[in-house]
PDB file of C-alpha atoms in Angstrom:
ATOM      1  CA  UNK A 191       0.000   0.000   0.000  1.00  0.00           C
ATOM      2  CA  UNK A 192       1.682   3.429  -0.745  1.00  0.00           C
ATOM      3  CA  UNK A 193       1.182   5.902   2.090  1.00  0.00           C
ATOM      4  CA  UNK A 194      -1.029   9.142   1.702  1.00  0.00           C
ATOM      5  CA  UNK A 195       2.179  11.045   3.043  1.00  0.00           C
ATOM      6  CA  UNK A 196       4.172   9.710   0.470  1.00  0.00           C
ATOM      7  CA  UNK A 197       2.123  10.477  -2.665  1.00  0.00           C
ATOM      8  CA  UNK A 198       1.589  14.109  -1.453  1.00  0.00           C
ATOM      9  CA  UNK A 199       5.540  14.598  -0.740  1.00  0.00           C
ATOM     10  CA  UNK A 200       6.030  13.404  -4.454  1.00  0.00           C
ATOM     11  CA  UNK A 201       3.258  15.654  -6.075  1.00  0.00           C
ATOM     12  CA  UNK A 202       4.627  18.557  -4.535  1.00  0.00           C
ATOM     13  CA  UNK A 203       8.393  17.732  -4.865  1.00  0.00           C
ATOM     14  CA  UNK A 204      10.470  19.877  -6.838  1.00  0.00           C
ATOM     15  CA  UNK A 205      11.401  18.883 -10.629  1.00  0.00           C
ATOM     16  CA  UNK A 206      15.018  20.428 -11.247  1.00  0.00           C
ATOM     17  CA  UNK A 207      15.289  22.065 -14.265  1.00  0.00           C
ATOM     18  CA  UNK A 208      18.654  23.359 -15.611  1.00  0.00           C
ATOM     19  CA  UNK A 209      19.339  26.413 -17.500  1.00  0.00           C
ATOM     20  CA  UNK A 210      19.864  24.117 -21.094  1.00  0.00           C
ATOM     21  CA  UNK A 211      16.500  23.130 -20.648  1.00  0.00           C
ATOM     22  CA  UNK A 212      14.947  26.177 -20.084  1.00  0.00           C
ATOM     23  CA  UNK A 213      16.694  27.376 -22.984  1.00  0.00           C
ATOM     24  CA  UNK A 214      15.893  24.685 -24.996  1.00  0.00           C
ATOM     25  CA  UNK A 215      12.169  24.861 -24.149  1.00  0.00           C
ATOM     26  CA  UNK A 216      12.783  28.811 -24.981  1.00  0.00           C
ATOM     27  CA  UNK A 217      14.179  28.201 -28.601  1.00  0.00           C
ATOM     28  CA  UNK A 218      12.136  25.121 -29.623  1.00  0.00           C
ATOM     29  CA  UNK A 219       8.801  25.573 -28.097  1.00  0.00           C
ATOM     30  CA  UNK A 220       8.278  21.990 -26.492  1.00  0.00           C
ATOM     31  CA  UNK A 221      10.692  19.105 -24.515  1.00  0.00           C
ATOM     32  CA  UNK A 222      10.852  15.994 -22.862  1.00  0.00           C
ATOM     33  CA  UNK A 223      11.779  15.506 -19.674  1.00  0.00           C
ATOM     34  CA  UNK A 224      12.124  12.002 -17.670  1.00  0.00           C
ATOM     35  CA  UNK A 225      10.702  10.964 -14.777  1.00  0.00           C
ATOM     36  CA  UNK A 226       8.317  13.686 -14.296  1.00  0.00           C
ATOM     37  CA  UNK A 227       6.276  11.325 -12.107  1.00  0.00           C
ATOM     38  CA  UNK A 228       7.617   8.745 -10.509  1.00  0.00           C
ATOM     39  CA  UNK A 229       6.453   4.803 -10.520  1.00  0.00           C
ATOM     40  CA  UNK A 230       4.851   5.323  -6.910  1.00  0.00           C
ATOM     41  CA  UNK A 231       2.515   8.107  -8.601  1.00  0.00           C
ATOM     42  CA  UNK A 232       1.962   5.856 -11.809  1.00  0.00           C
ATOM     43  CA  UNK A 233       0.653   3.311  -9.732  1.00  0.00           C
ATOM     44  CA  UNK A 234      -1.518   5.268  -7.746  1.00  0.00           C
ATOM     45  CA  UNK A 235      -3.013   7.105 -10.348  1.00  0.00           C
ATOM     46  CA  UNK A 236      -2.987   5.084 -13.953  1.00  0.00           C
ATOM     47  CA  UNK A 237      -5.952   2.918 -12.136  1.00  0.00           C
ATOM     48  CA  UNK A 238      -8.406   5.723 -11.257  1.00  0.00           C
ATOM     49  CA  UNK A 239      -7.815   7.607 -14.411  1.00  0.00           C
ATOM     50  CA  UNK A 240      -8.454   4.667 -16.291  1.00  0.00           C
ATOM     51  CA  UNK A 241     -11.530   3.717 -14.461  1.00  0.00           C
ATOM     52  CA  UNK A 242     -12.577   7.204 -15.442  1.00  0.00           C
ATOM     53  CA  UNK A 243     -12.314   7.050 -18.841  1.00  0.00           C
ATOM     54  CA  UNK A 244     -14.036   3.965 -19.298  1.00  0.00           C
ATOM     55  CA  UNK A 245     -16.969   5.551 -17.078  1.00  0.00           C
ATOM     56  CA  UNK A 246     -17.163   8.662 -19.073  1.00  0.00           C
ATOM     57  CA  UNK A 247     -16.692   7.541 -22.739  1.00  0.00           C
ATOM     58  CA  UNK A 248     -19.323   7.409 -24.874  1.00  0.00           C
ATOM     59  CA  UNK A 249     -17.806   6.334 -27.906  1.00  0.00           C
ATOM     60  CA  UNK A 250     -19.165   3.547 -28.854  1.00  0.00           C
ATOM     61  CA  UNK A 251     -18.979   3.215 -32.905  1.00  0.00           C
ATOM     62  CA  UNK A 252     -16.193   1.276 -33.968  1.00  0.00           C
ATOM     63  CA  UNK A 253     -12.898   2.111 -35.863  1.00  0.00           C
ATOM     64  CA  UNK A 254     -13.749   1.963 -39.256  1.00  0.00           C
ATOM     65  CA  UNK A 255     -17.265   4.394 -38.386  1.00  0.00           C
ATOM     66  CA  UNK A 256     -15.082   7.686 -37.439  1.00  0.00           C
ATOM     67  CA  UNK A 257     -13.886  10.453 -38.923  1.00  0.00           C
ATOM     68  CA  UNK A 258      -9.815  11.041 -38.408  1.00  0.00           C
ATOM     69  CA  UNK A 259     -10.766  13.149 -35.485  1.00  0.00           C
ATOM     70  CA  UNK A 260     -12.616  10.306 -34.012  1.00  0.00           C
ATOM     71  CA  UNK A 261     -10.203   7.439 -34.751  1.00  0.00           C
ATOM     72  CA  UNK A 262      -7.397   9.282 -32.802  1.00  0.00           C
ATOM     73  CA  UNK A 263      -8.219   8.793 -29.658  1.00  0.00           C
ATOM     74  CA  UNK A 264     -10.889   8.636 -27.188  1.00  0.00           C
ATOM     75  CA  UNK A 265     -11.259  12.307 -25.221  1.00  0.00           C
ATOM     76  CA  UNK A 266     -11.877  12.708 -21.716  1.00  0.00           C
ATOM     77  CA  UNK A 267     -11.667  16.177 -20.336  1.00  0.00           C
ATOM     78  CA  UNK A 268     -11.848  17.940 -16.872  1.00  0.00           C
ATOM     79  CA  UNK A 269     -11.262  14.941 -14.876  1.00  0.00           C
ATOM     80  CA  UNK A 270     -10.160  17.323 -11.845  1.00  0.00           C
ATOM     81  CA  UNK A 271     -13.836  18.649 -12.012  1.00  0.00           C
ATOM     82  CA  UNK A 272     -15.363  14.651 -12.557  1.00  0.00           C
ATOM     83  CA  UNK A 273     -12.985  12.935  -9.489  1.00  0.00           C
ATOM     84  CA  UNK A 274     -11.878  13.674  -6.571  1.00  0.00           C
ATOM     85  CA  UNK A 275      -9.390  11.213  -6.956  1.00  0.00           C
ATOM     86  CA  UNK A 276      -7.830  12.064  -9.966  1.00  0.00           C
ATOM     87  CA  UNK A 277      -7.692  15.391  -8.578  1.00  0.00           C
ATOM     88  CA  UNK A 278      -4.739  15.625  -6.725  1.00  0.00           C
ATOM     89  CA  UNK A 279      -2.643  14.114  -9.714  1.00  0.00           C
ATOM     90  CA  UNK A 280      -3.890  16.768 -12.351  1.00  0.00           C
ATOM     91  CA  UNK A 281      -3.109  19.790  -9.293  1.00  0.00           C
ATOM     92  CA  UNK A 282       0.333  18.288  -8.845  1.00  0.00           C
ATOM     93  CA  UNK A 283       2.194  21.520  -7.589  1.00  0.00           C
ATOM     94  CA  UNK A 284       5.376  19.589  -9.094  1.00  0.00           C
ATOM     95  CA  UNK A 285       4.081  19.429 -12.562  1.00  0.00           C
ATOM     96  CA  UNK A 286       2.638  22.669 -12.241  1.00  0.00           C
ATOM     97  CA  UNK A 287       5.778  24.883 -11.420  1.00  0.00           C
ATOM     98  CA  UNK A 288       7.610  22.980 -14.164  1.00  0.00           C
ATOM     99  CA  UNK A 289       4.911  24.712 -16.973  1.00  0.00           C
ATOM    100  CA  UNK A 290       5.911  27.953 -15.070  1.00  0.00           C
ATOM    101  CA  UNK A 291       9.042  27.719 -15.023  1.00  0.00           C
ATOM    102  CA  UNK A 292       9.686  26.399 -18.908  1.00  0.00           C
ATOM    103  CA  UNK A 293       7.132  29.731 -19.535  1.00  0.00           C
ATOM    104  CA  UNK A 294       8.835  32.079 -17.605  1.00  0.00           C
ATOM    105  CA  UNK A 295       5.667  33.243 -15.393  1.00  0.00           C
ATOM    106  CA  UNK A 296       5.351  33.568 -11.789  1.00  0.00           C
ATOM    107  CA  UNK A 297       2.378  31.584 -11.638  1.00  0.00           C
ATOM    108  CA  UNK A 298      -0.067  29.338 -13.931  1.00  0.00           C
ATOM    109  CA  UNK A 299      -3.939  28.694 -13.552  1.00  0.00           C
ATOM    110  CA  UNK A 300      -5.546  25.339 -15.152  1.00  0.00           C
ATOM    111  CA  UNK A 301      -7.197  25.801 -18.483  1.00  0.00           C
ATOM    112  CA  UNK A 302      -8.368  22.419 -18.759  1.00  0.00           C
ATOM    113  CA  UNK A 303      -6.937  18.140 -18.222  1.00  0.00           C
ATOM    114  CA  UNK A 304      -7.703  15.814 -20.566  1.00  0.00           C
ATOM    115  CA  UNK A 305      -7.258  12.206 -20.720  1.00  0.00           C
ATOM    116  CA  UNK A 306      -5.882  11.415 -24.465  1.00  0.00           C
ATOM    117  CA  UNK A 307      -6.188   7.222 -25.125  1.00  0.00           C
ATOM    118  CA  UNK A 308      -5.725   6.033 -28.427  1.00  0.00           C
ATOM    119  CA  UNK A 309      -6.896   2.300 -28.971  1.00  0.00           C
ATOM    120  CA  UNK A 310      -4.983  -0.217 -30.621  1.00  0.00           C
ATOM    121  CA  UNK A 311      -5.345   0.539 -34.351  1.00  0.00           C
ATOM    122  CA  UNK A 312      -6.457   3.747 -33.962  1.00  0.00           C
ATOM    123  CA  UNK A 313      -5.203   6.518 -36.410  1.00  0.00           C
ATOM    124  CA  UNK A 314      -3.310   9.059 -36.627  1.00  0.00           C
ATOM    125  CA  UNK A 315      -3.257  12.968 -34.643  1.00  0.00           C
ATOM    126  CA  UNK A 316      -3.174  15.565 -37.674  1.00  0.00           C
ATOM    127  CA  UNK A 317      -0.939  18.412 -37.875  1.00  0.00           C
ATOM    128  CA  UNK A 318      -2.280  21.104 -35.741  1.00  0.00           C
ATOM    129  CA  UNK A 319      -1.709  24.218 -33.133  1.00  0.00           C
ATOM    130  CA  UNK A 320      -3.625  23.686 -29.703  1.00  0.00           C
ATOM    131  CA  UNK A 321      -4.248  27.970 -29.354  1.00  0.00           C
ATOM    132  CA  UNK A 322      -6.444  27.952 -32.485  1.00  0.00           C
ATOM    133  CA  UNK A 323      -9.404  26.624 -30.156  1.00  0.00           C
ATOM    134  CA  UNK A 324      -7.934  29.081 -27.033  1.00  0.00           C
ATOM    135  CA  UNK A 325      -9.540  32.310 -26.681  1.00  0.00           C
ATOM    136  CA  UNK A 326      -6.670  33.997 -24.492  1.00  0.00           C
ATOM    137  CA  UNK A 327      -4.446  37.000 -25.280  1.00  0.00           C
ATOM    138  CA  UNK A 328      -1.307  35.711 -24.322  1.00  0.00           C
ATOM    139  CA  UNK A 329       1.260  33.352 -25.594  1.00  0.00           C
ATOM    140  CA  UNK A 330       1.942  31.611 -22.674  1.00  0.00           C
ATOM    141  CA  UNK A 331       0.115  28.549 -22.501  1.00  0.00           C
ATOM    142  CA  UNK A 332       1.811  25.186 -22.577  1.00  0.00           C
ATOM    143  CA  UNK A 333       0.488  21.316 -21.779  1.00  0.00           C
ATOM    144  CA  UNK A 334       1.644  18.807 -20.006  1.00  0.00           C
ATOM    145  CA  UNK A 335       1.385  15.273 -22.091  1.00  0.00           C
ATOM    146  CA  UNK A 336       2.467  12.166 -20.209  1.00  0.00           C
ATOM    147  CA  UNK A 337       1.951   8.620 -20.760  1.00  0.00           C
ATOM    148  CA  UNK A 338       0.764   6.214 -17.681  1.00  0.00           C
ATOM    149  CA  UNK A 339       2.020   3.140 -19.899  1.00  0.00           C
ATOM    150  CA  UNK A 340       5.715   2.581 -21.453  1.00  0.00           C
ATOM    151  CA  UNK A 341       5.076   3.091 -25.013  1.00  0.00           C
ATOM    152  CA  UNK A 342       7.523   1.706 -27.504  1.00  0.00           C
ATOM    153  CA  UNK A 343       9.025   3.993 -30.443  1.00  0.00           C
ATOM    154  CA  UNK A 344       6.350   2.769 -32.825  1.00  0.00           C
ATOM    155  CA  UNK A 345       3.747   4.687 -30.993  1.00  0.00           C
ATOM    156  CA  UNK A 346       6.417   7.122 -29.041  1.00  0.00           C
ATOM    157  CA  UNK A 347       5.939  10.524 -28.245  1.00  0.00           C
ATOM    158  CA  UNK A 348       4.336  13.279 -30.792  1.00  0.00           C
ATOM    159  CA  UNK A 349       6.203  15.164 -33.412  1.00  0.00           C
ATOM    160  CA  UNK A 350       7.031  18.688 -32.788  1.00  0.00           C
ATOM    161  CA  UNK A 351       7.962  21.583 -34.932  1.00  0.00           C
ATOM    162  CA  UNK A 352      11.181  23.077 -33.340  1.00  0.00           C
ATOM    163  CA  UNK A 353      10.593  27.101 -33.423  1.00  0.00           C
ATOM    164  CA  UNK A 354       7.143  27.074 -35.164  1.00  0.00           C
ATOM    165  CA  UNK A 355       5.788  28.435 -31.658  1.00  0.00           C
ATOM    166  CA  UNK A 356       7.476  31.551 -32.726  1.00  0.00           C
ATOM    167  CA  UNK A 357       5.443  32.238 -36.020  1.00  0.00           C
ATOM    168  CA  UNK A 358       2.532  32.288 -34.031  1.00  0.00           C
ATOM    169  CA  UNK A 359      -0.822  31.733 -35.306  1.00  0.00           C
ATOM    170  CA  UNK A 360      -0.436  30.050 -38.760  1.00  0.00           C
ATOM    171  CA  UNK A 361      -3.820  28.367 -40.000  1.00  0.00           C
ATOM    172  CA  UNK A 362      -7.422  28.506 -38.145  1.00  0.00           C
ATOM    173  CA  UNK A 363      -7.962  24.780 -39.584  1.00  0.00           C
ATOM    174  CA  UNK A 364      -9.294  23.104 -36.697  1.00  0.00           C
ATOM    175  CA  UNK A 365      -7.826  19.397 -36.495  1.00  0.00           C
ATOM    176  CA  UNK A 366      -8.341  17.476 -39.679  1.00  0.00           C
ATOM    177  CA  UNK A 367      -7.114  15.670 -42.512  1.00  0.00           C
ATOM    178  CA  UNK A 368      -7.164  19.561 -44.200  1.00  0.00           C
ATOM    179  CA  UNK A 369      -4.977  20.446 -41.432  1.00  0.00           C
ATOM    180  CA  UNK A 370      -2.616  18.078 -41.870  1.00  0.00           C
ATOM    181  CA  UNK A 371      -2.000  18.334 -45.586  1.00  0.00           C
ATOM    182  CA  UNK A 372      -2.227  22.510 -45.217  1.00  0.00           C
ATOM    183  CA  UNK A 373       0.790  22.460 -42.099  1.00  0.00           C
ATOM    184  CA  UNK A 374       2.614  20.090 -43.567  1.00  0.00           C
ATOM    185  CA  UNK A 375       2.691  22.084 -46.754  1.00  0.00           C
ATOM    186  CA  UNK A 376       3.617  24.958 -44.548  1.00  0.00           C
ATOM    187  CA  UNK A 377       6.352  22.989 -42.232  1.00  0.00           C
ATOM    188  CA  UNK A 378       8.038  21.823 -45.881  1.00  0.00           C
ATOM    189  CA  UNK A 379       8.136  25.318 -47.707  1.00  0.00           C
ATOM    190  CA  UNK A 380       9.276  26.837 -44.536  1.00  0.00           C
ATOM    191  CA  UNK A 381      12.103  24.027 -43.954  1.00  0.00           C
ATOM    192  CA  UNK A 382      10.842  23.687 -40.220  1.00  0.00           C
ATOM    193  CA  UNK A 383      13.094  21.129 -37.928  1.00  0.00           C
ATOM    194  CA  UNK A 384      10.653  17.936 -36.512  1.00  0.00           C
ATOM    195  CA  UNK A 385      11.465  16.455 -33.407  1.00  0.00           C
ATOM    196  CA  UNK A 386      10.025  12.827 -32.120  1.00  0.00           C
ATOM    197  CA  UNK A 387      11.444  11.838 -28.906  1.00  0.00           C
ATOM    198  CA  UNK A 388      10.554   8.065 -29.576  1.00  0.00           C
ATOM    199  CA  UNK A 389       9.700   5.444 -26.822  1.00  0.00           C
ATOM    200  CA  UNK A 390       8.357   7.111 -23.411  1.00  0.00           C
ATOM    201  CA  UNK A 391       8.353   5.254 -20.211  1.00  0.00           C
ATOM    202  CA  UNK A 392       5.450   5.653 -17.843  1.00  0.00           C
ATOM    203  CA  UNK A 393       5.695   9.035 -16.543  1.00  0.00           C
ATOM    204  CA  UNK A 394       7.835  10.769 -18.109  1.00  0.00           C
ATOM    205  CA  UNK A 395       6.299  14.070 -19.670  1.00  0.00           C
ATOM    206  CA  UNK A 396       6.718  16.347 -22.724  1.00  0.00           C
ATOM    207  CA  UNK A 397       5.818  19.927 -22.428  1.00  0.00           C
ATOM    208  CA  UNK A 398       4.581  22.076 -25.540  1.00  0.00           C
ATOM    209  CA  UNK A 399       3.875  25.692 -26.308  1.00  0.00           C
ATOM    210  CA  UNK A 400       0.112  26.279 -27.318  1.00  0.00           C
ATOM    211  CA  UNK A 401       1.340  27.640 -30.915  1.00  0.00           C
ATOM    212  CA  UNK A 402       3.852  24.361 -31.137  1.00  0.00           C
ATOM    213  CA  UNK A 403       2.817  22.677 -34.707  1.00  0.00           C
ATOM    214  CA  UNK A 404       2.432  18.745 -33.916  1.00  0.00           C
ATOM    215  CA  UNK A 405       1.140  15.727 -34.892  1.00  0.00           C
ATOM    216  CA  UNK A 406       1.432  12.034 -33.558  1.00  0.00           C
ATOM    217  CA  UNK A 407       1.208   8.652 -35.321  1.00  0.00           C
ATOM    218  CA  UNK A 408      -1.471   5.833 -35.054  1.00  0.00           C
ATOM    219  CA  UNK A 409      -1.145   3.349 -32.988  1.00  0.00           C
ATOM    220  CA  UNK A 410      -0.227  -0.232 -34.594  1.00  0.00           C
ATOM    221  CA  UNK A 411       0.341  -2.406 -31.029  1.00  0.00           C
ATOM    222  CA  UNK A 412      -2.498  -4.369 -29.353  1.00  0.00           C
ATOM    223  CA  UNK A 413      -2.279  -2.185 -26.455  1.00  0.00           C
ATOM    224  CA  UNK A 414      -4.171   1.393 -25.544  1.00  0.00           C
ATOM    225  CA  UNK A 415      -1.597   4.555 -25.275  1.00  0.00           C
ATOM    226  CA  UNK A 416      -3.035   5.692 -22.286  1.00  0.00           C
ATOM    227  CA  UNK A 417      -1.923   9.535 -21.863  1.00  0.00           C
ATOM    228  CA  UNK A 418      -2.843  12.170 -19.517  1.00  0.00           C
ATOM    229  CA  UNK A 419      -2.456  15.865 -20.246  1.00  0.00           C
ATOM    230  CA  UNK A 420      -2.940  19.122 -18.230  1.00  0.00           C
ATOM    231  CA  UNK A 421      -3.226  22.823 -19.900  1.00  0.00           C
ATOM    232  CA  UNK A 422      -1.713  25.661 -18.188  1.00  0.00           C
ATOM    233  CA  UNK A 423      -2.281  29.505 -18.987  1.00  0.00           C
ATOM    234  CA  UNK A 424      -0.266  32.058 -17.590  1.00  0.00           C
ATOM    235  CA  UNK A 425      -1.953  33.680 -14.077  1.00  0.00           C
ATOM    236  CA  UNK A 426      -2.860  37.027 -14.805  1.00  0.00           C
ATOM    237  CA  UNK A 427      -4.020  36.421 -18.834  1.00  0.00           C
ATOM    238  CA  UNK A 428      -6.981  38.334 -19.738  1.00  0.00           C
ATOM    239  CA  UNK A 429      -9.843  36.633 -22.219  1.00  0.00           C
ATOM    240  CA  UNK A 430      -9.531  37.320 -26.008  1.00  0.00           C
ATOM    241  CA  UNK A 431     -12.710  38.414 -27.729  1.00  0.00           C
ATOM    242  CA  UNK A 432     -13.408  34.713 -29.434  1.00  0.00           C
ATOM    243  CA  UNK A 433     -13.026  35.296 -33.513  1.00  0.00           C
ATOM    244  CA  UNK A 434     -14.168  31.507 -34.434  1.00  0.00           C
ATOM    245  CA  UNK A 435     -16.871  29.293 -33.204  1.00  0.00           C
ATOM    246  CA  UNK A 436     -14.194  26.921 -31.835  1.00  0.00           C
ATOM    247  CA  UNK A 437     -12.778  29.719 -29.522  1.00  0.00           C
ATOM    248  CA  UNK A 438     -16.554  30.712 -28.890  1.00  0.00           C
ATOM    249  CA  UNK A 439     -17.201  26.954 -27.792  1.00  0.00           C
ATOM    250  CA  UNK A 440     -13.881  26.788 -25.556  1.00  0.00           C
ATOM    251  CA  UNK A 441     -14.792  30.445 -23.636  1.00  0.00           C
ATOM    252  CA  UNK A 442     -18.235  28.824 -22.871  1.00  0.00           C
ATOM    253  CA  UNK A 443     -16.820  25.607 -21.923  1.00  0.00           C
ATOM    254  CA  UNK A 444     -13.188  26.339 -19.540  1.00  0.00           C
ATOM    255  CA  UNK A 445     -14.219  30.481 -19.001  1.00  0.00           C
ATOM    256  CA  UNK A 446     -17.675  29.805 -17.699  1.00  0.00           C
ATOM    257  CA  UNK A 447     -19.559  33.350 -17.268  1.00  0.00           C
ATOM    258  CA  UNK A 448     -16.358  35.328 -18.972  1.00  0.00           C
ATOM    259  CA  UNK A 449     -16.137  37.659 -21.695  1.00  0.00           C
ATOM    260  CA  UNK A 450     -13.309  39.425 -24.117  1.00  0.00           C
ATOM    261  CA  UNK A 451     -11.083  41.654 -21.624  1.00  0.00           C
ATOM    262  CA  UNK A 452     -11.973  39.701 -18.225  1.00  0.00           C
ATOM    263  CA  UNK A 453      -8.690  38.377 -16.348  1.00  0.00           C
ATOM    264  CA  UNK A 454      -9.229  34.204 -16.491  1.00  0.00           C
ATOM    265  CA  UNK A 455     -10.264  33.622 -13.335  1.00  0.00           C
ATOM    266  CA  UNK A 456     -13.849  31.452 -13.417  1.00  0.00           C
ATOM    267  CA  UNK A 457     -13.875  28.439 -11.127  1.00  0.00           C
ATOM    268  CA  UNK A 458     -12.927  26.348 -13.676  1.00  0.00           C
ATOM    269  CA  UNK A 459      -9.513  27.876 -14.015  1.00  0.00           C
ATOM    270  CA  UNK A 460      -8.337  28.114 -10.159  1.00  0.00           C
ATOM    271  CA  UNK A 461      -4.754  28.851  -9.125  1.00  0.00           C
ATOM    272  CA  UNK A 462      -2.069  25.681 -10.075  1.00  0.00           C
ATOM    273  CA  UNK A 463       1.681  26.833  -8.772  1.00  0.00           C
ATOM    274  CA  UNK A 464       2.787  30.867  -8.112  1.00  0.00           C
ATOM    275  CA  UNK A 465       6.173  31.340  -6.590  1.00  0.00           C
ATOM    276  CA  UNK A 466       5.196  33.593  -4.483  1.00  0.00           C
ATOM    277  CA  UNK A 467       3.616  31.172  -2.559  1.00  0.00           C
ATOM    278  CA  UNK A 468       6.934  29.104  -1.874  1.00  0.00           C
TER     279      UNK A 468
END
C-alpha cells in the first residue's frame, strides 16, 4: 500500500530544471523531460484515471465508423472537475511549477486536463496548433502530455515543430485531414526542424507551447496509449474576444460566465503553482 504522506511529498516535490532546458524549451517551443512522475505516482493514479475514462466515454462506434478526429483517440476532459481522486494528480504543484518555469511566469492557472487514449489501431493525430481553439491574449500557454504506460518507439511521443511556436498563429484549420495536408505544406516550404522523442516510459512528460505545430502517429500495437495531459495559462491572462466558433465553444466551456477583456479567473480555471507562494 503506498502511504497518503508519500504520494503528497512526491506531487509537490520539486522537478530540477537546468538552465539548457529552459533554454531549450525557450528556442524550440516543447521538450521531454524524464521521470516527471515517478512509478509510486503511476501506480496510484494510472488505475483511477483509467476507471474514469471507461466511465465517461461514450464512444461507442467502432474504428472503421469515425472520422480522423474520431479514430485518434478517445477524449476525456476535466477529470479534476469529474474525481476527486484524480484530482490531486492533475493539481500536482510539481508538474505545475515545471509549466511555469519552462514559460517564464510567476504563476499558472488550469485551463483544462484531458485524458488522451488512443486504442490499438487507432489513427493518426493531424498536424495542428492547440491555441487555435484558445480564446486567451497571451502566448503563454503550454500542456503537459504524459503517458501512464511505457510506449515503444512505434507509438512514441508526438512530433514537434522546433521554433514554429514563434510564427505564431499560422492556420485557423481546426484538427483534420485539411490540417494536416495545409501544415505540412507549410512545415516543408518553410524548412521547419521535426522532433520525435521516440519510446516514453510511464511518466515521463513532454511539455509544448500552445502555438507548437504537432502531430502524432497511429497506434499499430495491441495495447491502448493511455496519456494524460494538463493545460496551463499564464496567471494574470486576460480573455480574447473569441473570432471563431471553436474559440466561442472553448470560452463557454473552460471560461464559464467570462467575456473578451476579463482576467481568467472562473472556477474552472483556479490557481495551479505561483512562486510567491513558496
Amino acid at each position: 500500500m503506498i502511504g497518503k504522506d508519500q504520494v503528497v511529498n512526491e506531487l509537490n516535490a520539486e522537478y530540477t530544471l537546468s538552465n539548457v532546458q529552459l533554454n531549450q524549451y525557450e528556442r524550440d517551443g516543447h521538450i521531454l523531460l524524464r521521470e516527471l512522475a515517478s512509478p509510486t505516482l503511476i501506480e496510484r493514479f494510472r488505475p483511477l484515471i483509467v476507471e474514469e475514462v471507461q466511465r465517461l466515454n461514450g464512444e461507442k462506434r467502432p474504428l472503421e465508423e469515425r472520422d480522423t478526429y474520431g479514430k485518434a483517440f478517445l477524449q476525456i476532459q476535466n477529470l479534476w472537475e469529474k474525481s476527486e481522486a484524480v484530482r490531486p494528480f492533475v493539481f500536482a504543484r510539481r508538474f505545475a511549477q515545471v509549466a511555469a518555469r519552462l514559460m517564464g511566469v510567476s504563476g499558472v492557472r488550469m485551463y483544462h486536463d484531458q485524458a488522451l487514449f488512443k486504442e490499438p489501431g487507432g489513427g493518426y493525430t493531424p498536424w495542428h496548433q492547440d491555441q487555435i481553439y484558445w480564446p486567451v491574449d497571451t502566448d503563454k500557454t503550454i500542456t503537459l502530455w504524459m503517458p501512464l504506460v511505457d510506449i515503444p518507439s512505434e507509438v512514441g511521443s508526438m512530433t514537434f515543430v522546433s521554433g514554429s511556436y514563434h510564427h505564431g498563429y499560422i492556420s485557423k484549420l481546426e484538427i483534420s485531414d485539411q490540417s494536416h495536408k495545409t501544415l505540412k505544406e507549410y512545415i516543408e516550404a518553410e524548412g521547419l526542424p521535426q522532433v520525435e522523442y521516440g519510446a516514453m516510459a510511464a511518466g515521463d512528460g513532454t511539455f509544448h507551447a500552445g502555438w507548437t505545430l504537432h502531430c502524432a502517429p497511429g497506434n499499430p500495437t495491441p495495447n491502448t496509449r493511455e496519456v494524460m495531459t494538463v493545460i496551463y495559462v499564464a496567471d494574470g491572462t486576460t480573455v480574447l474576444e473569441p473570432d471563431t466558433n471553436a474559440r466561442k465553444r472553448d470560452l463557454a466551456n473552460w471560461m464559464p460566465g467570462l467575456n473578451g477583456g476579463d482576467v481568467i479567473d472562473s472556477p474552472l480555471n483556479p490557481l495551479m503553482y505561483a512562486s510567491d507562494q513558496e
